[in-house]
Short mmCIF file of C-alpha atoms in Angstrom, two decimals:
data_model
loop_
_atom_site.label_atom_id
_atom_site.label_comp_id
_atom_site.label_asym_id
_atom_site.label_seq_id
_atom_site.Cartn_x
_atom_site.Cartn_y
_atom_site.Cartn_z
CA MET A 95 0.76 -16.19 91.57
CA ARG A 96 1.33 -19.86 91.15
CA LYS A 97 -1.48 -22.00 89.24
CA ILE A 98 -2.28 -25.29 91.46
CA THR A 99 -6.01 -27.04 90.41
CA ASN A 100 -5.33 -30.45 92.32
CA GLU A 101 -6.44 -29.80 96.37
CA ALA A 102 -4.00 -31.84 98.00
CA SER A 103 -0.91 -30.71 95.87
CA ARG A 104 -2.07 -26.87 96.49
CA ALA A 105 -2.75 -27.80 100.04
CA GLU A 106 1.04 -29.20 100.44
CA TYR A 107 2.34 -25.70 98.33
CA LEU A 108 0.41 -23.57 100.91
CA ALA A 109 2.35 -25.63 103.69
CA GLU A 110 5.49 -25.25 102.42
CA HIS A 111 5.05 -21.33 101.23
CA LYS A 112 3.39 -20.21 103.61
CA ASP A 113 5.48 -16.88 104.51
CA GLU A 114 5.90 -16.23 100.75
CA VAL A 115 2.37 -17.18 99.92
CA MET A 116 1.27 -14.73 102.53
CA ARG A 117 2.83 -11.73 101.18
CA GLU A 118 0.88 -12.16 97.99
CA THR A 119 -1.64 -9.46 96.62
CA PHE A 120 -4.23 -9.61 94.24
CA CYS A 121 -2.50 -6.86 92.03
CA ARG A 122 0.51 -8.34 91.05
CA ALA A 123 -1.22 -11.57 90.41
CA PHE A 124 -3.64 -9.05 87.92
CA CYS A 125 -0.67 -7.38 86.42
CA ASP A 126 1.06 -10.87 85.58
CA THR A 127 -1.51 -11.62 83.64
CA CYS A 128 -2.43 -8.40 81.96
CA HIS A 129 1.26 -8.57 81.12
CA ALA A 130 1.01 -12.10 79.63
CA TYR A 131 -3.06 -11.52 78.03
CA PRO A 132 -2.83 -8.25 77.08
CA ASP A 133 -5.37 -8.30 74.06
CA GLN A 134 -7.80 -11.24 75.64
CA ALA A 135 -10.70 -10.33 77.02
CA ALA A 136 -11.07 -9.34 80.43
CA VAL A 137 -14.41 -8.25 81.21
CA CYS A 138 -17.94 -7.92 79.91
CA SER A 139 -21.17 -5.69 80.63
CA GLU A 140 -24.06 -4.64 78.79
CA GLY A 141 -22.60 -4.77 75.70
CA GLN A 142 -18.93 -3.47 76.14
CA THR A 143 -16.11 -5.27 76.44
CA VAL A 144 -12.19 -4.50 77.35
CA THR A 145 -9.29 -6.02 77.52
CA TYR A 146 -6.31 -7.06 79.82
CA GLY A 147 -4.58 -4.26 78.69
CA GLU A 148 -7.21 -1.80 78.61
CA LEU A 149 -8.24 -2.84 82.15
CA LEU A 150 -5.02 -2.33 83.52
CA ARG A 151 -4.89 0.86 81.76
CA TRP A 152 -8.54 2.44 83.66
CA SER A 153 -7.02 0.96 86.91
CA GLU A 154 -3.66 2.87 86.74
CA ALA A 155 -5.74 6.00 85.59
CA VAL A 156 -8.11 4.99 89.16
CA ALA A 157 -5.10 4.72 91.34
CA HIS A 158 -3.13 7.78 90.29
CA LYS A 159 -6.16 10.48 90.35
CA LEU A 160 -6.72 8.77 93.60
CA ALA A 161 -2.90 9.54 94.79
CA SER A 162 -3.58 12.89 93.63
CA GLN A 163 -6.55 13.41 95.64
CA GLY A 164 -4.13 12.28 98.57
CA ILE A 165 -5.46 9.16 99.63
CA ARG A 166 -4.30 7.46 102.70
CA GLU A 167 -3.51 4.16 103.28
CA GLU A 168 -5.96 1.94 104.52
CA GLU A 169 -8.51 4.81 103.49
CA VAL A 170 -12.15 3.61 102.85
CA VAL A 171 -13.36 4.79 99.10
CA ALA A 172 -16.88 3.74 98.04
CA ILE A 173 -18.06 2.82 94.78
CA ARG A 174 -21.44 3.99 93.25
CA THR A 175 -20.91 2.56 89.53
CA GLY A 176 -23.45 -0.21 89.52
CA ARG A 177 -22.45 -3.39 87.82
CA THR A 178 -19.75 -2.03 84.82
CA ILE A 179 -16.41 -2.09 83.90
CA GLU A 180 -15.66 1.19 85.80
CA THR A 181 -16.40 -0.67 89.06
CA VAL A 182 -14.02 -3.40 88.73
CA ALA A 183 -11.45 -0.88 87.49
CA GLY A 184 -12.30 1.42 90.26
CA MET A 185 -11.48 -1.59 92.87
CA ILE A 186 -8.18 -2.96 91.52
CA GLY A 187 -7.58 1.14 91.32
CA ILE A 188 -8.25 1.97 94.38
CA TRP A 189 -6.19 -1.17 96.00
CA LYS A 190 -3.37 -0.22 93.58
CA ALA A 191 -3.42 3.68 95.69
CA GLY A 192 -3.24 1.44 98.65
CA GLY A 193 -6.72 2.38 99.60
CA ALA A 194 -10.08 -0.14 100.51
CA TYR A 195 -13.36 -0.05 98.88
CA VAL A 196 -17.24 -0.19 99.89
CA TYR A 197 -19.63 -0.87 97.00
CA LEU A 198 -22.50 0.68 97.41
CA ASP A 199 -25.61 -1.01 95.63
CA ARG A 200 -27.74 1.24 93.62
CA ALA A 201 -30.74 -1.20 95.55
CA TYR A 202 -29.80 0.19 98.85
CA PRO A 203 -32.32 2.55 100.52
CA LYS A 204 -31.01 6.05 101.05
CA ALA A 205 -30.45 6.00 104.58
CA ARG A 206 -28.87 2.81 104.38
CA GLU A 207 -26.27 4.14 102.43
CA GLU A 208 -26.11 7.31 104.19
CA SER A 209 -25.64 5.33 107.26
CA ILE A 210 -22.12 3.12 105.57
CA LEU A 211 -20.97 6.46 104.33
CA HIS A 212 -20.89 7.88 107.47
CA GLU A 213 -19.32 5.30 109.52
CA CYS A 214 -16.76 4.78 106.51
CA GLU A 215 -16.37 8.47 106.99
CA CYS A 216 -15.85 8.56 102.97
CA ARG A 217 -14.53 11.26 101.56
CA ILE A 218 -14.08 9.99 98.34
CA ILE A 219 -16.81 8.46 95.94
CA LEU A 220 -16.75 6.97 92.58
CA ASP A 221 -19.86 7.78 90.88
CA PRO A 222 -20.19 8.66 87.05
CA ALA A 223 -19.14 12.37 87.81
CA TRP A 224 -15.88 10.96 89.24
CA TRP A 225 -14.98 9.67 85.79
CA GLU A 226 -15.72 12.09 83.84
CA ASP A 227 -12.25 13.40 83.23
CA ILE A 228 -10.65 9.61 83.99
CA ASP A 229 -8.11 9.36 81.24
CA LYS A 230 -8.18 5.86 80.03
CA GLU A 231 -6.85 5.67 76.87
CA ASN A 232 -2.79 6.48 78.23
CA ASP A 233 -0.62 4.75 79.81
CA LEU A 234 0.77 5.84 83.12
CA PRO A 235 3.18 4.18 85.63
CA GLU A 236 2.21 1.69 87.45
CA ILE A 237 1.91 1.72 91.03
CA ASP A 238 1.02 -0.65 94.18
CA TYR A 239 0.61 -0.14 97.37
CA SER A 240 -1.17 -2.47 98.55
CA LYS A 241 0.02 -4.51 101.08
CA ALA A 242 -0.67 -8.17 102.05
CA GLU A 243 -2.19 -7.20 105.79
CA GLY A 244 -3.39 -4.10 104.13
CA LEU A 245 -7.05 -3.40 104.48
CA ALA A 246 -8.57 -4.59 101.05
CA LEU A 247 -12.65 -4.38 101.23
CA ILE A 248 -15.52 -3.68 103.65
CA VAL A 249 -18.93 -6.29 102.91
CA TYR A 250 -21.61 -4.94 105.22
CA THR A 251 -23.45 -7.62 106.31
CA SER A 252 -26.50 -8.27 108.83
CA GLY A 253 -26.55 -6.60 112.43
CA SER A 254 -29.05 -7.05 115.42
CA THR A 255 -30.48 -4.21 114.57
CA SER A 256 -31.53 -2.42 111.42
CA LYS A 257 -27.71 -1.31 111.04
CA PRO A 258 -25.69 -3.69 109.43
CA LYS A 259 -21.93 -4.76 110.43
CA GLY A 260 -18.87 -4.40 108.16
CA VAL A 261 -16.31 -6.91 107.68
CA MET A 262 -12.85 -6.05 107.48
CA LEU A 263 -11.71 -8.13 104.64
CA GLU A 264 -7.52 -7.92 103.94
CA HIS A 265 -5.71 -8.69 101.06
CA LYS A 266 -4.09 -12.17 102.45
CA ASN A 267 -7.88 -13.04 103.00
CA VAL A 268 -8.64 -12.34 99.43
CA VAL A 269 -5.13 -14.09 97.69
CA ALA A 270 -6.09 -17.13 100.54
CA ALA A 271 -9.81 -17.37 98.96
CA MET A 272 -8.18 -17.23 94.78
CA TYR A 273 -6.32 -19.83 95.84
CA ASN A 274 -8.77 -21.95 96.94
CA PHE A 275 -10.55 -21.09 94.11
CA GLN A 276 -8.06 -22.45 91.87
CA VAL A 277 -9.99 -26.01 91.77
CA PHE A 278 -12.49 -25.22 89.85
CA GLU A 279 -9.54 -24.92 86.86
CA LEU A 280 -10.15 -21.75 85.25
CA LYS A 281 -8.96 -21.48 81.62
CA LYS A 282 -7.94 -18.32 79.81
CA GLY A 283 -10.72 -17.07 77.88
CA GLU A 284 -13.12 -18.30 79.44
CA HIS A 285 -16.72 -17.00 80.59
CA PHE A 286 -17.39 -16.96 84.06
CA GLY A 287 -21.32 -15.57 84.18
CA VAL A 288 -20.67 -12.82 87.76
CA PHE A 289 -24.38 -13.26 89.32
CA PRO A 290 -23.72 -11.99 92.77
CA GLY A 291 -24.07 -7.99 93.22
CA PHE A 292 -21.30 -6.90 93.94
CA SER A 293 -22.43 -5.68 97.57
CA PHE A 294 -22.46 -9.75 98.20
CA VAL A 295 -19.16 -11.95 99.60
CA ALA A 296 -19.28 -14.29 96.55
CA SER A 297 -18.73 -11.86 93.95
CA VAL A 298 -14.92 -11.44 95.92
CA SER A 299 -13.89 -14.86 94.67
CA ASP A 300 -15.68 -14.75 91.78
CA LEU A 301 -14.22 -11.28 90.23
CA TYR A 302 -10.54 -11.49 91.83
CA SER A 303 -10.31 -15.44 90.98
CA THR A 304 -11.87 -14.83 86.98
CA LEU A 305 -8.58 -12.12 86.44
CA ALA A 306 -5.98 -13.97 88.10
CA ALA A 307 -6.72 -16.90 85.90
CA GLY A 308 -6.93 -14.92 82.27
CA SER A 309 -10.34 -15.67 82.13
CA VAL A 310 -13.13 -12.96 81.04
CA ILE A 311 -15.57 -11.60 83.85
CA ASP A 312 -18.96 -11.88 82.12
CA ILE A 313 -21.48 -9.32 84.51
CA ILE A 314 -25.01 -10.58 84.09
CA PRO A 315 -27.21 -7.60 84.00
CA SER A 316 -29.37 -6.79 87.12
CA GLY A 317 -32.44 -6.85 85.02
CA ILE A 318 -32.20 -10.58 83.50
CA ARG A 319 -30.95 -11.72 86.78
CA ARG A 320 -34.32 -12.26 88.26
CA ASN A 321 -35.72 -14.18 84.94
CA ILE A 322 -35.03 -17.82 84.86
CA ASN A 323 -35.77 -17.66 80.97
CA ALA A 324 -33.76 -14.57 80.28
CA LEU A 325 -30.52 -15.84 81.99
CA VAL A 326 -30.48 -19.32 80.12
CA GLU A 327 -30.87 -17.42 77.29
CA TYR A 328 -27.82 -14.94 78.48
CA TYR A 329 -25.59 -18.25 79.25
CA ILE A 330 -26.15 -19.08 75.36
CA ARG A 331 -25.38 -16.28 73.85
CA HIS A 332 -22.26 -15.33 75.95
CA ASN A 333 -21.14 -19.14 76.07
CA ILE A 334 -21.13 -18.74 79.76
CA LYS A 335 -18.46 -21.64 81.23
CA ILE A 336 -19.16 -20.78 84.92
CA THR A 337 -21.38 -19.54 86.98
CA PHE A 338 -22.77 -19.10 90.87
CA LEU A 339 -26.34 -19.34 92.08
CA PRO A 340 -28.46 -19.36 95.02
CA PRO A 341 -30.11 -22.35 95.12
CA HIS A 342 -33.72 -21.12 94.61
CA MET A 343 -32.49 -19.78 90.81
CA ALA A 344 -30.72 -22.80 90.51
CA ARG A 345 -33.56 -25.24 90.97
CA LYS A 346 -35.64 -22.96 88.18
CA LEU A 347 -32.71 -23.63 86.08
CA LEU A 348 -32.46 -27.61 86.42
CA ASN A 349 -36.15 -27.38 85.66
CA MET A 350 -35.37 -25.73 82.10
CA ASP A 351 -34.51 -27.22 78.65
CA LEU A 352 -30.79 -27.66 79.12
CA SER A 353 -29.54 -28.70 75.95
CA GLU A 354 -28.31 -26.26 74.41
CA ILE A 355 -26.96 -24.45 77.70
CA PRO A 356 -23.24 -24.28 77.66
CA LEU A 357 -22.44 -24.46 81.38
CA ARG A 358 -19.63 -27.00 82.81
CA LEU A 359 -19.85 -25.78 85.77
CA LEU A 360 -22.78 -24.12 88.38
CA LEU A 361 -21.86 -23.12 91.83
CA VAL A 362 -25.20 -23.49 94.30
CA GLY A 363 -24.61 -21.66 97.64
CA SER A 364 -25.53 -18.73 100.22
CA GLU A 365 -28.06 -20.75 102.06
CA THR A 366 -29.21 -24.73 102.56
CA VAL A 367 -29.13 -26.46 99.48
CA ARG A 368 -31.52 -29.01 98.93
CA ASN A 369 -34.38 -30.43 96.46
CA LEU A 370 -32.02 -30.24 93.27
CA GLY A 371 -32.62 -32.35 90.33
CA ASN A 372 -29.97 -33.88 87.40
CA ALA A 373 -27.80 -31.36 86.10
CA PRO A 374 -25.96 -32.20 82.27
CA PHE A 375 -22.87 -30.32 83.79
CA LYS A 376 -21.11 -30.26 86.97
CA VAL A 377 -23.15 -28.51 90.67
CA LEU A 378 -21.26 -28.06 93.44
CA ASN A 379 -22.61 -26.58 96.71
CA VAL A 380 -20.21 -24.31 98.12
CA TYR A 381 -20.21 -23.09 101.69
CA GLY A 382 -18.68 -20.02 103.36
CA ALA A 383 -19.49 -16.89 104.82
CA SER A 384 -18.66 -12.97 104.89
CA GLU A 385 -16.23 -13.22 107.38
CA THR A 386 -14.32 -15.88 105.88
CA CYS A 387 -14.07 -14.37 102.18
CA SER A 388 -16.11 -16.54 100.66
CA MET A 389 -15.80 -20.44 100.12
CA ILE A 390 -14.20 -22.53 102.49
CA SER A 391 -15.47 -25.49 101.13
CA HIS A 392 -17.72 -27.55 98.44
CA TYR A 393 -19.30 -30.49 97.84
CA GLU A 394 -20.17 -31.84 94.24
CA ILE A 395 -23.45 -32.92 93.84
CA THR A 396 -23.58 -36.23 92.06
CA ASP A 397 -27.18 -37.12 91.88
CA ALA A 398 -30.52 -35.74 92.24
CA ILE A 399 -31.53 -34.69 96.14
CA SER A 400 -35.00 -34.24 97.42
CA GLY A 401 -35.58 -33.66 101.18
CA GLU A 402 -32.05 -34.03 102.78
CA VAL A 403 -29.40 -31.75 103.17
CA CYS A 404 -26.35 -31.73 100.82
CA PRO A 405 -23.33 -31.61 102.20
CA VAL A 406 -21.19 -28.90 102.02
CA GLY A 407 -17.85 -30.96 101.63
CA LYS A 408 -14.14 -30.84 103.47
CA LEU A 409 -12.62 -27.90 104.36
CA LYS A 410 -9.72 -26.13 101.57
CA ALA A 411 -6.70 -25.71 101.96
CA GLY A 412 -5.20 -23.35 104.73
CA LEU A 413 -8.21 -23.69 106.74
CA LYS A 414 -8.80 -25.76 110.31
CA GLY A 415 -12.24 -25.90 111.18
CA TYR A 416 -13.32 -27.44 115.02
CA LEU A 417 -16.79 -28.60 116.07
CA VAL A 418 -16.95 -27.22 118.94
CA SER A 419 -20.17 -27.64 122.18
CA ASP A 420 -21.53 -24.67 124.00
CA ASP A 421 -19.17 -25.44 126.76
CA GLY A 422 -16.16 -25.17 124.55
CA LYS A 423 -15.28 -28.60 124.23
CA LEU A 424 -14.71 -30.70 120.87
CA VAL A 425 -17.26 -32.79 119.51
CA ARG A 426 -17.15 -36.02 118.25
CA ARG A 427 -17.88 -37.20 114.66
CA GLY A 428 -21.40 -37.59 113.82
CA GLU A 429 -22.16 -34.94 117.04
CA GLU A 430 -23.74 -31.21 116.51
CA GLY A 431 -20.99 -28.50 116.98
CA GLU A 432 -20.59 -24.59 116.23
CA LEU A 433 -17.71 -24.37 113.56
CA TRP A 434 -14.99 -22.48 114.50
CA LEU A 435 -12.51 -21.39 111.51
CA ALA A 436 -8.78 -20.71 111.39
CA GLY A 437 -6.63 -19.72 108.63
CA ALA A 438 -5.51 -16.99 105.72
CA GLN A 439 -9.33 -16.32 105.14
CA VAL A 440 -10.27 -15.41 108.72
CA SER A 441 -11.40 -11.71 108.18
CA ARG A 442 -10.03 -9.31 110.35
CA GLY A 443 -13.23 -8.38 112.62
CA TYR A 444 -16.13 -6.24 112.32
CA TYR A 445 -15.76 -2.60 111.60
CA LYS A 446 -15.50 -0.07 114.23
CA LEU A 447 -16.90 -2.70 116.46
CA PRO A 448 -14.41 -3.98 118.50
CA GLU A 449 -16.49 -5.62 121.22
CA ILE A 450 -18.63 -7.63 118.92
CA THR A 451 -15.34 -8.99 117.11
CA LYS A 452 -13.77 -10.04 120.34
CA THR A 453 -16.58 -11.94 120.87
CA HIS A 454 -16.55 -13.80 117.50
CA TYR A 455 -12.81 -13.62 116.77
CA ILE A 456 -10.59 -15.47 119.41
CA LYS A 457 -7.32 -16.97 120.55
CA ASN A 458 -7.41 -20.28 119.30
CA PRO A 459 -7.96 -22.65 121.99
CA PHE A 460 -6.82 -26.04 120.28
CA SER A 461 -3.42 -24.82 118.26
CA ASP A 462 -0.83 -22.52 118.45
CA GLU A 463 0.42 -22.92 114.59
CA THR A 464 1.73 -19.62 112.75
CA GLY A 465 -1.32 -18.91 110.81
CA TYR A 466 -3.81 -20.51 112.42
CA GLU A 467 -3.75 -18.57 116.11
CA ARG A 468 -7.21 -16.84 115.88
CA VAL A 469 -10.50 -18.59 115.22
CA PHE A 470 -13.90 -17.26 113.76
CA LYS A 471 -17.21 -18.30 115.74
CA THR A 472 -19.28 -19.16 112.70
CA ASN A 473 -22.43 -19.64 114.75
CA ASP A 474 -23.19 -22.15 112.36
CA ILE A 475 -24.09 -25.75 113.63
CA LEU A 476 -22.42 -28.57 111.56
CA ARG A 477 -21.93 -32.27 112.27
CA GLU A 478 -18.81 -34.28 110.54
CA LEU A 479 -20.01 -37.06 108.56
CA GLU A 480 -18.87 -41.00 108.09
CA ASP A 481 -16.74 -39.77 105.06
CA GLY A 482 -15.31 -36.56 106.55
CA ASN A 483 -17.84 -33.81 104.73
CA TYR A 484 -19.54 -31.64 106.63
CA GLN A 485 -23.08 -30.91 107.24
CA PHE A 486 -25.12 -27.88 107.80
CA VAL A 487 -27.69 -28.17 110.32
CA CYS A 488 -28.87 -24.47 111.59
CA ARG A 489 -27.39 -21.39 112.45
CA LYS A 490 -26.88 -20.76 115.99
CA ASP A 491 -28.06 -17.41 116.20
CA ASN A 492 -31.48 -15.99 115.11
CA VAL A 493 -29.80 -15.31 111.62
CA PHE A 494 -31.59 -16.96 108.34
CA LYS A 495 -30.37 -16.73 104.12
CA ILE A 496 -33.16 -15.10 102.02
CA ARG A 497 -32.09 -14.78 98.06
CA GLY A 498 -28.72 -15.98 99.33
CA PHE A 499 -28.53 -12.88 101.52
CA ARG A 500 -27.93 -13.47 105.57
CA VAL A 501 -30.08 -11.77 107.83
CA GLU A 502 -30.97 -11.54 111.57
CA ASN A 503 -34.50 -11.55 112.29
CA THR A 504 -34.27 -9.00 114.62
CA ALA A 505 -32.61 -6.73 112.16
CA ILE A 506 -36.76 -7.47 110.35
CA GLU A 507 -38.43 -7.07 113.60
CA GLN A 508 -36.36 -3.72 114.44
CA ALA A 509 -37.53 -2.34 111.00
CA ILE A 510 -41.20 -3.51 111.04
CA MET A 511 -40.68 -1.46 114.89
CA GLU A 512 -39.19 1.29 113.15
CA CYS A 513 -42.36 1.66 110.29
CA ALA A 514 -45.20 1.28 112.39
CA PRO A 515 -46.20 1.59 115.88
CA VAL A 516 -46.62 -2.04 117.11
CA LYS A 517 -46.42 -3.08 120.19
CA GLU A 518 -44.79 -6.82 119.59
CA VAL A 519 -43.14 -8.55 116.64
CA VAL A 520 -41.72 -11.31 115.02
CA ALA A 521 -39.87 -12.37 111.98
CA LYS A 522 -40.10 -16.06 110.99
CA VAL A 523 -38.96 -17.97 107.79
CA PHE A 524 -40.68 -20.96 106.33
CA MET A 525 -39.95 -23.10 103.56
CA ASP A 526 -42.18 -24.00 100.98
CA LYS A 527 -42.45 -27.21 99.29
CA GLY A 528 -40.03 -26.12 96.54
CA GLY A 529 -37.60 -25.36 98.93
CA CYS A 530 -37.26 -21.78 98.71
CA ASN A 531 -37.22 -19.81 102.23
CA ILE A 532 -40.32 -17.17 102.49
CA LEU A 533 -39.93 -14.02 105.20
CA CYS A 534 -42.75 -13.71 107.05
CA GLY A 535 -43.72 -11.12 109.30
CA TYR A 536 -46.04 -10.98 112.37
CA PHE A 537 -46.98 -7.96 114.31
CA THR A 538 -49.94 -7.14 117.52
CA ALA A 539 -51.47 -3.06 117.36
CA ASP A 540 -53.50 -1.19 119.27
CA LYS A 541 -55.60 -1.23 116.60
CA LYS A 542 -55.64 -2.40 112.66
CA LEU A 543 -52.98 -1.40 110.69
CA ASP A 544 -52.38 -1.08 106.79
CA VAL A 545 -49.81 -3.71 106.36
CA LYS A 546 -49.00 -2.56 102.78
CA ALA A 547 -48.25 0.84 104.06
CA ILE A 548 -45.63 -0.68 106.60
CA LYS A 549 -44.21 -2.53 103.62
CA GLU A 550 -43.76 0.35 101.59
CA ARG A 551 -42.47 2.42 104.57
CA MET A 552 -39.80 -0.58 104.81
CA LYS A 553 -38.79 -0.61 101.23
CA GLU A 554 -37.43 3.26 101.92
CA LYS A 555 -35.09 1.94 105.13
CA ILE A 556 -34.07 -1.54 104.12
CA PRO A 557 -32.94 -3.23 101.01
CA TYR A 558 -35.87 -5.21 99.47
CA TYR A 559 -34.94 -8.87 100.58
CA MET A 560 -35.56 -7.72 103.78
CA VAL A 561 -38.99 -6.65 103.55
CA PRO A 562 -40.94 -9.84 104.61
CA THR A 563 -43.01 -11.45 101.80
CA CYS A 564 -46.03 -11.39 103.98
CA LEU A 565 -47.27 -9.20 107.06
CA ILE A 566 -49.51 -10.53 109.32
CA GLN A 567 -51.61 -8.62 112.31
CA LEU A 568 -52.16 -11.28 115.20
CA ASP A 569 -54.77 -10.25 118.36
CA ALA A 570 -51.96 -11.72 120.32
CA PHE A 571 -48.74 -14.16 120.38
CA PRO A 572 -48.72 -17.79 121.39
CA LEU A 573 -46.45 -17.76 124.53
CA ASN A 574 -44.75 -20.88 126.35
CA ILE A 575 -44.54 -21.78 129.94
CA ASN A 576 -42.64 -18.92 130.56
CA SER A 577 -44.95 -16.45 129.21
CA LYS A 578 -42.70 -16.02 126.87
CA ILE A 579 -43.32 -15.40 122.83
CA ASP A 580 -43.55 -18.99 121.41
CA ARG A 581 -41.64 -18.48 118.27
CA LYS A 582 -42.26 -22.33 117.43
CA ALA A 583 -45.93 -22.31 117.67
CA ILE A 584 -46.38 -19.32 115.01
CA MET A 585 -47.59 -20.93 112.16
CA PRO A 586 -47.10 -20.17 108.47
CA PRO A 587 -49.69 -18.91 106.39
CA LYS A 588 -52.06 -21.33 104.85
CA GLU A 589 -51.07 -19.78 101.06
CA LEU A 590 -47.23 -20.70 101.79
CA ASN A 591 -46.62 -22.43 98.33
CA ASN A 592 -48.64 -19.38 96.29
CA HIS A 593 -46.04 -16.51 96.57
CA LYS A 594 -48.49 -13.97 94.12
CA LEU A 595 -51.44 -15.13 96.30
CA LEU A 596 -49.53 -14.58 99.86
CA GLU A 597 -47.85 -11.00 98.35
CA LYS A 598 -51.27 -10.06 97.42
CA LEU A 599 -52.99 -11.63 101.00
CA TYR A 600 -50.65 -9.81 103.21
#
């Protein structure tokens, strides 16, 4: 894989060598790195470190065992080994064997995990028991059945019911994202602190771009990911040079004493960025989605920003964007429109959801250029600023970001209805004075209900970030002129800025 850190040079190279690039896969780039730096550290996790040579052996052992189990092309294999070196080796080994993976987060409720396993028809699960007879020490013949057009992984995101949607990412999507990640100039031996959960699409570019560059994947332990003091100590102790944080954690970080922190680059994203202070290192607002294999643009934050929304930058090489009005026409600069995206990072579609795929992935009405024949309708409303940078305005649908995770309010509402005998329900997000999104649920019922018991039942069904911080029972919802629930008239609780009191009261 050719390394090109300059934006203009990379765009020129990708345009001139489009066919060649479209045939590349991560596995080939990874093997090249392993042979170039066999004794270089590759992955660190919970005090354990493996070199590139060792990681190659581990992944080959996984691939050979899967082959002996009769893995089929594009067969989906589940991974349930947490934030470990085994997980990284398992992902690569599955690809080498010609399969695709779906990662099962240990925080998933049992019902969500079972739903994913059933939908993906997973007959093989890489869990600790599966690893027991893996030979990590002996060299095995290298195999690689990955194909650029092949299915690489499925990332589950929020659905319009409490059932999530699986986004199908292909190997060519991963490679395209890796090329665009080169702008961050990852260096050999440099530690990249991996913060996102492995079920989150941001981890895709973090993991594979780091390995392709010969850098070190430093997996931040789950136990400290919400503790900013412990996180800063970890950055210092492990000499972390680059990391990604969601905005609410980035705000906390920039309020800390950063005199000893080794960071040179902080990536911030996954929800609207505002209210960020100055930093002694470079801070970039990155923008993307599961359906576009993570980052499609970034914007350097050079000064502290307060109430205004930070721009998300210009699209990366190999991508074309169109801002489109409700009637399907291109809007002018400065006007708001839905972003339609074309290019190599646009995913295959939604797993086993052909009708929804046809709605969101369509033939490009604005270009028939090779490589840009399809567009993904992002549902994001953006505007183009005078300097050519994009600025995020809002979601076109009822989707919002909580702790970096994309969630549809209908999924929250469905979960509340499944956990309690409510009549009407509304899930709504409010932003506190610090710029954090706070999820609130409102409902009516025929009798007084125990909101704490409802929240406990919700925790058994859906991920923690989908459980409202506060759950409030109303006598009745405000109505608009058409006698429909007036969502805009629903006000936040007065304790919005006191999170602990908010959870205690509601």
